[in-house]
Short mmCIF file of C-alpha atoms in Angstrom, two decimals:
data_model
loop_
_atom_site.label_atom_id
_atom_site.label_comp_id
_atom_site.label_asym_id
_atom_site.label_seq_id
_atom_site.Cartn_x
_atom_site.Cartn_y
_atom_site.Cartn_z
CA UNK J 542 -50.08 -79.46 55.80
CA UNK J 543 -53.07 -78.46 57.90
CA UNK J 544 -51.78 -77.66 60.61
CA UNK J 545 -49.53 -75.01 58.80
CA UNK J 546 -52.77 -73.47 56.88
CA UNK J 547 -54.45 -73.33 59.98
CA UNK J 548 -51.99 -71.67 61.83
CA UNK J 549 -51.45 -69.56 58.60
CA UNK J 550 -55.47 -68.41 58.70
CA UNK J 551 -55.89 -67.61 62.14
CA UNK J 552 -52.50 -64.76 61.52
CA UNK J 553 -54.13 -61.53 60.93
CA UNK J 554 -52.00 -59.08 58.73
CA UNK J 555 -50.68 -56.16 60.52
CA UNK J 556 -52.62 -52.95 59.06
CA UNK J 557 -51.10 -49.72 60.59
CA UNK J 558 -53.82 -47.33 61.44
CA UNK J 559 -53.31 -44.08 60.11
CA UNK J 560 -55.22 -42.09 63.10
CA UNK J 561 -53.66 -44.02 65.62
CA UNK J 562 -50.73 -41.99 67.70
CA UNK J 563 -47.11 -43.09 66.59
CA UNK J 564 -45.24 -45.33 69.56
CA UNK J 565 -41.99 -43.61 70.15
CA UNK J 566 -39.16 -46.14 70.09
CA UNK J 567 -37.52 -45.50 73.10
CA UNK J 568 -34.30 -47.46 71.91
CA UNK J 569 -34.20 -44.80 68.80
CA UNK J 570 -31.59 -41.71 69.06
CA UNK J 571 -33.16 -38.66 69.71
CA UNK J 572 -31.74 -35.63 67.65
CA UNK J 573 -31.94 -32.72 69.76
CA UNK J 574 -30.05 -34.88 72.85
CA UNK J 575 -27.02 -35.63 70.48
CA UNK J 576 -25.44 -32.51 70.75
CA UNK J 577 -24.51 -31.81 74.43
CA UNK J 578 -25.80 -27.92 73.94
CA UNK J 579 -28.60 -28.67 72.35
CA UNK J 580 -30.43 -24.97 73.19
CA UNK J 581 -27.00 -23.41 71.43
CA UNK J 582 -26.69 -25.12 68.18
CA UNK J 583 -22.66 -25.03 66.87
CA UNK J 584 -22.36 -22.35 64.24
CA UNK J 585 -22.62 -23.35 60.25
CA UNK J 586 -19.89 -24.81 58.73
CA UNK J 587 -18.13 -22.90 55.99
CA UNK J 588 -20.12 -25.12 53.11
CA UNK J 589 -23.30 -23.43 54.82
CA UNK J 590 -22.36 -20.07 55.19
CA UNK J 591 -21.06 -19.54 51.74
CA UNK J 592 -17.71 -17.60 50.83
CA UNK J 593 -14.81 -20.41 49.37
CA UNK J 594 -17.26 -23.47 50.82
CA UNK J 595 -20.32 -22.29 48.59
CA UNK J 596 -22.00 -25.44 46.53
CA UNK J 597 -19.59 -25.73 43.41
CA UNK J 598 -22.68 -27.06 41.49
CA UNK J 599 -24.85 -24.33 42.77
CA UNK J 600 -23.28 -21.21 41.83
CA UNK J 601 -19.82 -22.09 39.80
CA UNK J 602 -19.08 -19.61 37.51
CA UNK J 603 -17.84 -22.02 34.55
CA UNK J 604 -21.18 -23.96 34.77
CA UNK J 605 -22.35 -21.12 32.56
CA UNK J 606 -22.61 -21.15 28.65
CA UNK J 607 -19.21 -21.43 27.81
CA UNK J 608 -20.14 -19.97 24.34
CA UNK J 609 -21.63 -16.54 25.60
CA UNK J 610 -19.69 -15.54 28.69
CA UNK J 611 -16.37 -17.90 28.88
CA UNK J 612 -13.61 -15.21 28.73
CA UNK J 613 -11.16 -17.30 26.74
CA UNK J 614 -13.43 -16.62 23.79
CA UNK J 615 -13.47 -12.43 23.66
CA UNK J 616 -10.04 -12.96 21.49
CA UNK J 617 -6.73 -11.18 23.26
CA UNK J 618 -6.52 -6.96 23.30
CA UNK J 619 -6.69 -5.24 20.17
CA UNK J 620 -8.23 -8.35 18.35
CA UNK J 621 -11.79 -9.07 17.18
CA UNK J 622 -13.33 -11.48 19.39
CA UNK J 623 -12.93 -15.01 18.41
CA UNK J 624 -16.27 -16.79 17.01
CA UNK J 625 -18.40 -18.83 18.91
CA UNK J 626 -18.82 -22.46 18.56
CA UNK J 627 -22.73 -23.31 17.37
CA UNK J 628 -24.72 -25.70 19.39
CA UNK J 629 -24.32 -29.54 18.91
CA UNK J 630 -25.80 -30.87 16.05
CA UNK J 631 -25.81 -27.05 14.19
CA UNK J 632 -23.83 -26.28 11.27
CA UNK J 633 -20.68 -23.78 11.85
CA UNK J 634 -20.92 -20.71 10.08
CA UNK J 635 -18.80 -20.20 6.82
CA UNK J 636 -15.22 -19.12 7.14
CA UNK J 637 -14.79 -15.48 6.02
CA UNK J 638 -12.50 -14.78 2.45
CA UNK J 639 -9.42 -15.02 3.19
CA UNK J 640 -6.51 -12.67 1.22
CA UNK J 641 -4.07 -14.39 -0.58
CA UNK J 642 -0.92 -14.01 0.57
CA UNK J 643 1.48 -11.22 -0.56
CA UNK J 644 4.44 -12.92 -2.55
CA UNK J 645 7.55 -10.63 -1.36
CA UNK J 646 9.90 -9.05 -4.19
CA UNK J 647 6.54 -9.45 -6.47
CA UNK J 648 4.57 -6.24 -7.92
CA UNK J 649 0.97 -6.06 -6.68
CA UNK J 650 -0.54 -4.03 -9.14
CA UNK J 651 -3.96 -4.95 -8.10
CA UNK J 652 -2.76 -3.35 -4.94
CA UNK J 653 -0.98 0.01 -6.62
CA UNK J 654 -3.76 0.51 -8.59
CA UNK J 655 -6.10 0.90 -5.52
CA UNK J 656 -3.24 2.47 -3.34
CA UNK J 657 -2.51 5.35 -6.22
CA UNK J 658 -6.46 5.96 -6.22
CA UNK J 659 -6.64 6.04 -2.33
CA UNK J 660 -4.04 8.47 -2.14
CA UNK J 661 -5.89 10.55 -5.27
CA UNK J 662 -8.99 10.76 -3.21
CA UNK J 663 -7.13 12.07 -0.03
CA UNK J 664 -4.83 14.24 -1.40
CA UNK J 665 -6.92 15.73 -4.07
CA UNK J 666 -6.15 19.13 -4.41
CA UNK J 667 -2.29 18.93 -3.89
CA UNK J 668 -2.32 16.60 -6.17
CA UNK J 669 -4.37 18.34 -8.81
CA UNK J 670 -2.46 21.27 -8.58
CA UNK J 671 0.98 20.18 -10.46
CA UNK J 672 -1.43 18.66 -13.23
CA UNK J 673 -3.02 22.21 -13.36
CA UNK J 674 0.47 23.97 -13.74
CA UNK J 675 1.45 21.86 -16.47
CA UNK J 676 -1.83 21.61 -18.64
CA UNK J 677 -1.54 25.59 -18.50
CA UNK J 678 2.38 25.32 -19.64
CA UNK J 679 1.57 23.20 -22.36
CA UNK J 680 -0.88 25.81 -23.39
CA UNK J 681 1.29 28.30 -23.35
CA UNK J 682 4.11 26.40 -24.98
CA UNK J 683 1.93 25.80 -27.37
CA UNK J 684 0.80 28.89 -28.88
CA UNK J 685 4.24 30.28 -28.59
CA UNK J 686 5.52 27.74 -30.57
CA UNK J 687 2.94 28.11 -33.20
CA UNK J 688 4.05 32.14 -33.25
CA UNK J 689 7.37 30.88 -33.52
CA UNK J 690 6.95 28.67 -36.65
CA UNK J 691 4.76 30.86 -38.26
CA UNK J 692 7.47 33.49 -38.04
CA UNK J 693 10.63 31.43 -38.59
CA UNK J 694 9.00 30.64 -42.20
CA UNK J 695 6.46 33.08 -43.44
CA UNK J 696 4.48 32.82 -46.70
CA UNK J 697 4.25 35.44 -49.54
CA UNK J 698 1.98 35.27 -52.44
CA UNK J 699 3.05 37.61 -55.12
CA UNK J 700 0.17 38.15 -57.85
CA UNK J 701 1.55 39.76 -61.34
CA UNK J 702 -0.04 40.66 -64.79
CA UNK J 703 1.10 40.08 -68.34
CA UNK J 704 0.58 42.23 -70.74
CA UNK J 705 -2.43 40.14 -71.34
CA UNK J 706 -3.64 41.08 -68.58
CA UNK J 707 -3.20 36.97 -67.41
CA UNK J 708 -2.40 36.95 -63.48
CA UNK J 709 0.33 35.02 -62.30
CA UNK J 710 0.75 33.56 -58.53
CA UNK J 711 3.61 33.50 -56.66
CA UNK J 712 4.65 31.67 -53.51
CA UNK J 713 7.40 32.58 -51.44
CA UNK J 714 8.85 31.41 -47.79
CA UNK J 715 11.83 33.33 -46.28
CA UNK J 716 13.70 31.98 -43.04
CA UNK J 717 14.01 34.09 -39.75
CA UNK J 718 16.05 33.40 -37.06
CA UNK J 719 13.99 34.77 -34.86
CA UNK J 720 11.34 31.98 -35.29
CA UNK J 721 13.41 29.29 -34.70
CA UNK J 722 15.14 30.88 -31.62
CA UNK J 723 11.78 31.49 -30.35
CA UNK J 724 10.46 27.86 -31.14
CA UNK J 725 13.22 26.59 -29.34
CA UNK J 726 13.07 28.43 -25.76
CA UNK J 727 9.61 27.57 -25.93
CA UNK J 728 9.88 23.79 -26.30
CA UNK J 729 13.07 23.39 -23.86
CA UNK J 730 11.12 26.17 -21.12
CA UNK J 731 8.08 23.58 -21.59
CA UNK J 732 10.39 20.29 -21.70
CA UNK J 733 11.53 21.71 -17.75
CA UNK J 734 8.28 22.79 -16.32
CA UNK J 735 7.40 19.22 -17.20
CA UNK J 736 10.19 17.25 -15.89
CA UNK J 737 10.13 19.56 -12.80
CA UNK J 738 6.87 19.13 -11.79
CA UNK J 739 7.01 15.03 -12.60
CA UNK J 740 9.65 14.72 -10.57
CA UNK J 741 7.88 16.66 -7.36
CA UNK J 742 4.82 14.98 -7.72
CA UNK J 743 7.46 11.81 -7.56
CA UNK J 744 8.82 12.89 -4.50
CA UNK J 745 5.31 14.43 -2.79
CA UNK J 746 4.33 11.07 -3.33
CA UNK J 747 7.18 9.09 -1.51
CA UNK J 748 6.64 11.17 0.85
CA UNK J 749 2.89 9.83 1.40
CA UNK J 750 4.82 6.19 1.47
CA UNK J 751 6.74 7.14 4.24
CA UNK J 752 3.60 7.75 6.39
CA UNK J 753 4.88 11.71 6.04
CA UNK J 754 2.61 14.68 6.11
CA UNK J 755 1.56 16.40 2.18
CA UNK J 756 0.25 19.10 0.98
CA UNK J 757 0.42 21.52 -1.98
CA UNK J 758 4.09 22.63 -0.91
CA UNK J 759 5.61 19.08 -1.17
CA UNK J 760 4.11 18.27 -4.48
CA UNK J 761 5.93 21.41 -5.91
CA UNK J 762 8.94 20.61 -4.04
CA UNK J 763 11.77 18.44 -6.15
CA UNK J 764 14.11 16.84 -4.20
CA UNK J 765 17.75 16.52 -5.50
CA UNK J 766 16.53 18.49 -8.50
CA UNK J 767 20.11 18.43 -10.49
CA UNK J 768 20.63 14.82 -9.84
CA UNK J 769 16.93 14.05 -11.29
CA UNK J 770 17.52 16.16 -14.19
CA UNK J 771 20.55 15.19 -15.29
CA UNK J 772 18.95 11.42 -15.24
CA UNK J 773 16.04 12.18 -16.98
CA UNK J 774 18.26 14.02 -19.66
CA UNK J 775 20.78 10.65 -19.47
CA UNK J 776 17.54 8.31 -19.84
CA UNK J 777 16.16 10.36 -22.71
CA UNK J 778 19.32 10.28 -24.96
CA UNK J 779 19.83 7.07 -24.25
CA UNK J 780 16.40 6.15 -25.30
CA UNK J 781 16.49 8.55 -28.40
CA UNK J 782 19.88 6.73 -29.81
CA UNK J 783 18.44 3.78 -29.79
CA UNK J 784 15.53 4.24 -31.47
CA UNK J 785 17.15 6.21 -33.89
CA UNK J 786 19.39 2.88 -34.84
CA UNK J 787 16.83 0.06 -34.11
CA UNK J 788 13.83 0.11 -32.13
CA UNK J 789 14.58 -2.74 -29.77
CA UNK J 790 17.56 -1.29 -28.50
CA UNK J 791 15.59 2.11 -27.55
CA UNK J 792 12.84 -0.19 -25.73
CA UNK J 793 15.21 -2.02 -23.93
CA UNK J 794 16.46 0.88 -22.86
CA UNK J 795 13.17 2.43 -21.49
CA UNK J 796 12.45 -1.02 -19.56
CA UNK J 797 15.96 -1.42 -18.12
CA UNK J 798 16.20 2.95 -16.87
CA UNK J 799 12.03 3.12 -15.84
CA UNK J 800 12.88 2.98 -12.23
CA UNK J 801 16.23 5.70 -12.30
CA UNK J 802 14.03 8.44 -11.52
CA UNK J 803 12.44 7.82 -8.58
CA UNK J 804 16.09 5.88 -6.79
CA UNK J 805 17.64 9.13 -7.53
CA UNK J 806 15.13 10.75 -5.17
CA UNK J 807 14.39 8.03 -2.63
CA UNK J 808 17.79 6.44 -2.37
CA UNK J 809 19.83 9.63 -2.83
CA UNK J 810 21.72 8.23 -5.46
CA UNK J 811 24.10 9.43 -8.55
CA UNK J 812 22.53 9.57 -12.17
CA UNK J 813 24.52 6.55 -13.10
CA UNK J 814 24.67 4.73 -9.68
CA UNK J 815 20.30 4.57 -10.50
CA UNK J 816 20.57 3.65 -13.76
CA UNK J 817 22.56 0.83 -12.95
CA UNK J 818 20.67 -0.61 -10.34
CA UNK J 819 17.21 0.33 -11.69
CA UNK J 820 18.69 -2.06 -14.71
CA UNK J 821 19.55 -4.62 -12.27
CA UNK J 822 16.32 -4.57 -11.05
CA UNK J 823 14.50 -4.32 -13.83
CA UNK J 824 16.35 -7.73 -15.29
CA UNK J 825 16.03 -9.14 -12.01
CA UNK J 826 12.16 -8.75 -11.98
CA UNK J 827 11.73 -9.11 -15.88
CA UNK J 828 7.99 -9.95 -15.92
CA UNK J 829 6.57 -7.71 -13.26
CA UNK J 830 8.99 -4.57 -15.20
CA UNK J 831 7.14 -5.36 -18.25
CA UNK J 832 3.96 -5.21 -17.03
CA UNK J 833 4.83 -1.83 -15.22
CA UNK J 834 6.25 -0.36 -18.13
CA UNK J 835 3.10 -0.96 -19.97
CA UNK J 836 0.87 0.11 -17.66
CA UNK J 837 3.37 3.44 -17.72
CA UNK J 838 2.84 3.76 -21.12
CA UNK J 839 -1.19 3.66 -20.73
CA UNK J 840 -1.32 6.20 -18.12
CA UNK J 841 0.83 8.41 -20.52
CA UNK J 842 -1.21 7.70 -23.99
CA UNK J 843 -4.26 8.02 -21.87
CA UNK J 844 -2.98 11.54 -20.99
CA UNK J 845 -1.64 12.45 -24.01
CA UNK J 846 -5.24 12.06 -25.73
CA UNK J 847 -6.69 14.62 -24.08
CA UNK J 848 -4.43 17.29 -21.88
CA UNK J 849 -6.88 17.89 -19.81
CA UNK J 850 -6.95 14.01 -18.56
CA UNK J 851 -3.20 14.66 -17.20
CA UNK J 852 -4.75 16.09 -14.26
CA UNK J 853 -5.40 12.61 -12.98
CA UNK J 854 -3.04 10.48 -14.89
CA UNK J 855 -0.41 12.31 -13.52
CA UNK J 856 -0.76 11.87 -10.01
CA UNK J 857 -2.09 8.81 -9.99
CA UNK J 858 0.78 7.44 -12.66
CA UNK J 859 3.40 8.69 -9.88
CA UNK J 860 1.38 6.76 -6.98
CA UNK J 861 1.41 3.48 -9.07
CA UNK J 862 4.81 3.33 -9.96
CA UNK J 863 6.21 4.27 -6.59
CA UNK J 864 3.71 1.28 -5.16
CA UNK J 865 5.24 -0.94 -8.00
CA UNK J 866 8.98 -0.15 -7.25
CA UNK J 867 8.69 -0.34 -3.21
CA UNK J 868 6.81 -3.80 -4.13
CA UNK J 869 9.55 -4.82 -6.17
CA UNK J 870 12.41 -4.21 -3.82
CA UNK J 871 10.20 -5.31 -0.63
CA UNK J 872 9.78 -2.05 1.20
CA UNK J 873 6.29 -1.47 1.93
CA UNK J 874 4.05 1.25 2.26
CA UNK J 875 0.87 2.33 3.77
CA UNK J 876 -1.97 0.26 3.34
CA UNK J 877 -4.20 2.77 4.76
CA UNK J 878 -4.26 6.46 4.45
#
């Protein structure tokens, strides 16, 4: 034991002086004699020059933000860009509303509504224009039909004295011809402007649901104007008999013929050939008819209340009920003007 301390004492650590020269070790590789041209270096490898050797960590493209520049998020052409994903540990953003689905063979009249107003706003002035002809024929129809009554049965009052000298009053009506004749043409001249100019705003509007051009021209123009009059005149004495017997009869009716007039034009049909399959329809789609044969009957009270309100009921009455029918046997229309 003290021998080893002893010989552990007298050992001196080894402290490498800093300002002392370093040894070379002459057993140690040296670097510029590896390469046998050491004065002409070998050229850098591809890694080192760049091009398809470049550092994959250094500049690689998808080591970006995947969430700002990946192109697999800017959605394909023609289609909004798809979200981006939020940062860990972020809430994602709220979904946007989502339509419900269309149900086919059902009646959107949410969607007829806004589709008869739409096509209102662009086509305003064609549109206006059969409401203006008829509001003036209905004024016109109606003072000559006022003439005509007044002059089919005219009032005399006869005053006579007694020999009293008591007055006596005397009331007498006679019956012209003339009136009535005149009463009449004036009703049945009014009755055709009417149903004429219905039945081009009809087909000026499924026109518009075609995706064709309007203007003033086609809502004046009927199409297949015998065929749509002699259905109208088929639907209305078919209607009238039966509310002359019973009411229900003349209502069922109504519901079972509302979509005759506009097949006649759009499917080129015969007055009974519509009628028969606007009742098949119309009993095949029982509760969506209903509700579009009310809605017809607002649009035409609403009118009737004050004339000059046909102006817009009209036109838009037409655009609802060819939205409602081309919903109800699954042919679409623009959703867009």
């Amino acid at each position: 034991m003290t021998e080893s301390t002893e010989s552990g004492a007298e050992r001196d650590p080894v402290v490498p002086n800093a300002a002392s020269p370093e040894v070379p070790n002459p057993e140690a590789p040296n670097p510029e004699a590896q390469h046998p041209d050491a004065a002409n270096p070998p050229a850098a490898s591809s890694y080192e020059a760049g091009g398809y050797g470049q550092n994959p960590y250094a500049q690689n493209p998808y080591a970006q933000n995947p969430y700002t520049q990946n192109p697999y998020m800017q959605g394909r052409p023609g289609q909004p860009p798809y979200a981006a994903v939020p940062p860990y540990g972020a809430y994602p953003p709220p979904m946007p509303p989502v339509a419900p689905p269309k149900v086919p063979g059902k009646a959107d009249l949410g969607g007829a509504f806004k589709w008869s107003w739409t096509t209102f706003s662009r086509y305003t002035w064609p549109m206006l224009v059969p409401g203006l002809l008829f509001v003036v024929t209905w004024a016109i129809a109606l003072v000559v039909m006022i003439i005509g009554m007044l002059w089919m049965v005219p009032v005399k009052t006869v005053r006579t004295y007694d020999e009293y000298g008591y007055a006596t009053t005397t009331t007498t009506t006679e019956f012209h011809v003339g009136g009535l004749i005149l009463l009449v043409v004036a009703f049945l001249v009014m009755m055709i402007v009417v149903t004429y100019l219905q039945g081009a705003v009809y087909s000026g509007v499924l026109r518009v649901a075609d995706g064709e051009p309007a203007g003033v021209r086609e809502f004046l123009t009927l199409r297949r104007p015998i065929a749509y009059f002699v259905t109208v005149i088929l639907l209305g004495l078919v209607t009238l008999i039966g509310f002359v017997l019973l009411i229900v009869p003349g209502l069922i009716a109504a519901f079972a013929f509302q979509f005759a007039p506009i097949m006649v034009i759009e499917q080129k049909m015969s007055p009974t050939a519509a009628m028969a399959a606007s009742a098949r329809l119309a009993f095949a789609k029982k509760s969506d008819s209903i509700l579009v044969l009310l809605i017809q009957m607002a649009y035409s009270y609403a009118g009737s209340l004050a004339m000059v309100g046909v102006l817009v009921t009209l036109p838009t009455g037409a655009a609802f009920d060819v939205h409602a029918y081309r919903d109800l046997v699954e042919r679409p229309v623009p959703p867009q003007l």
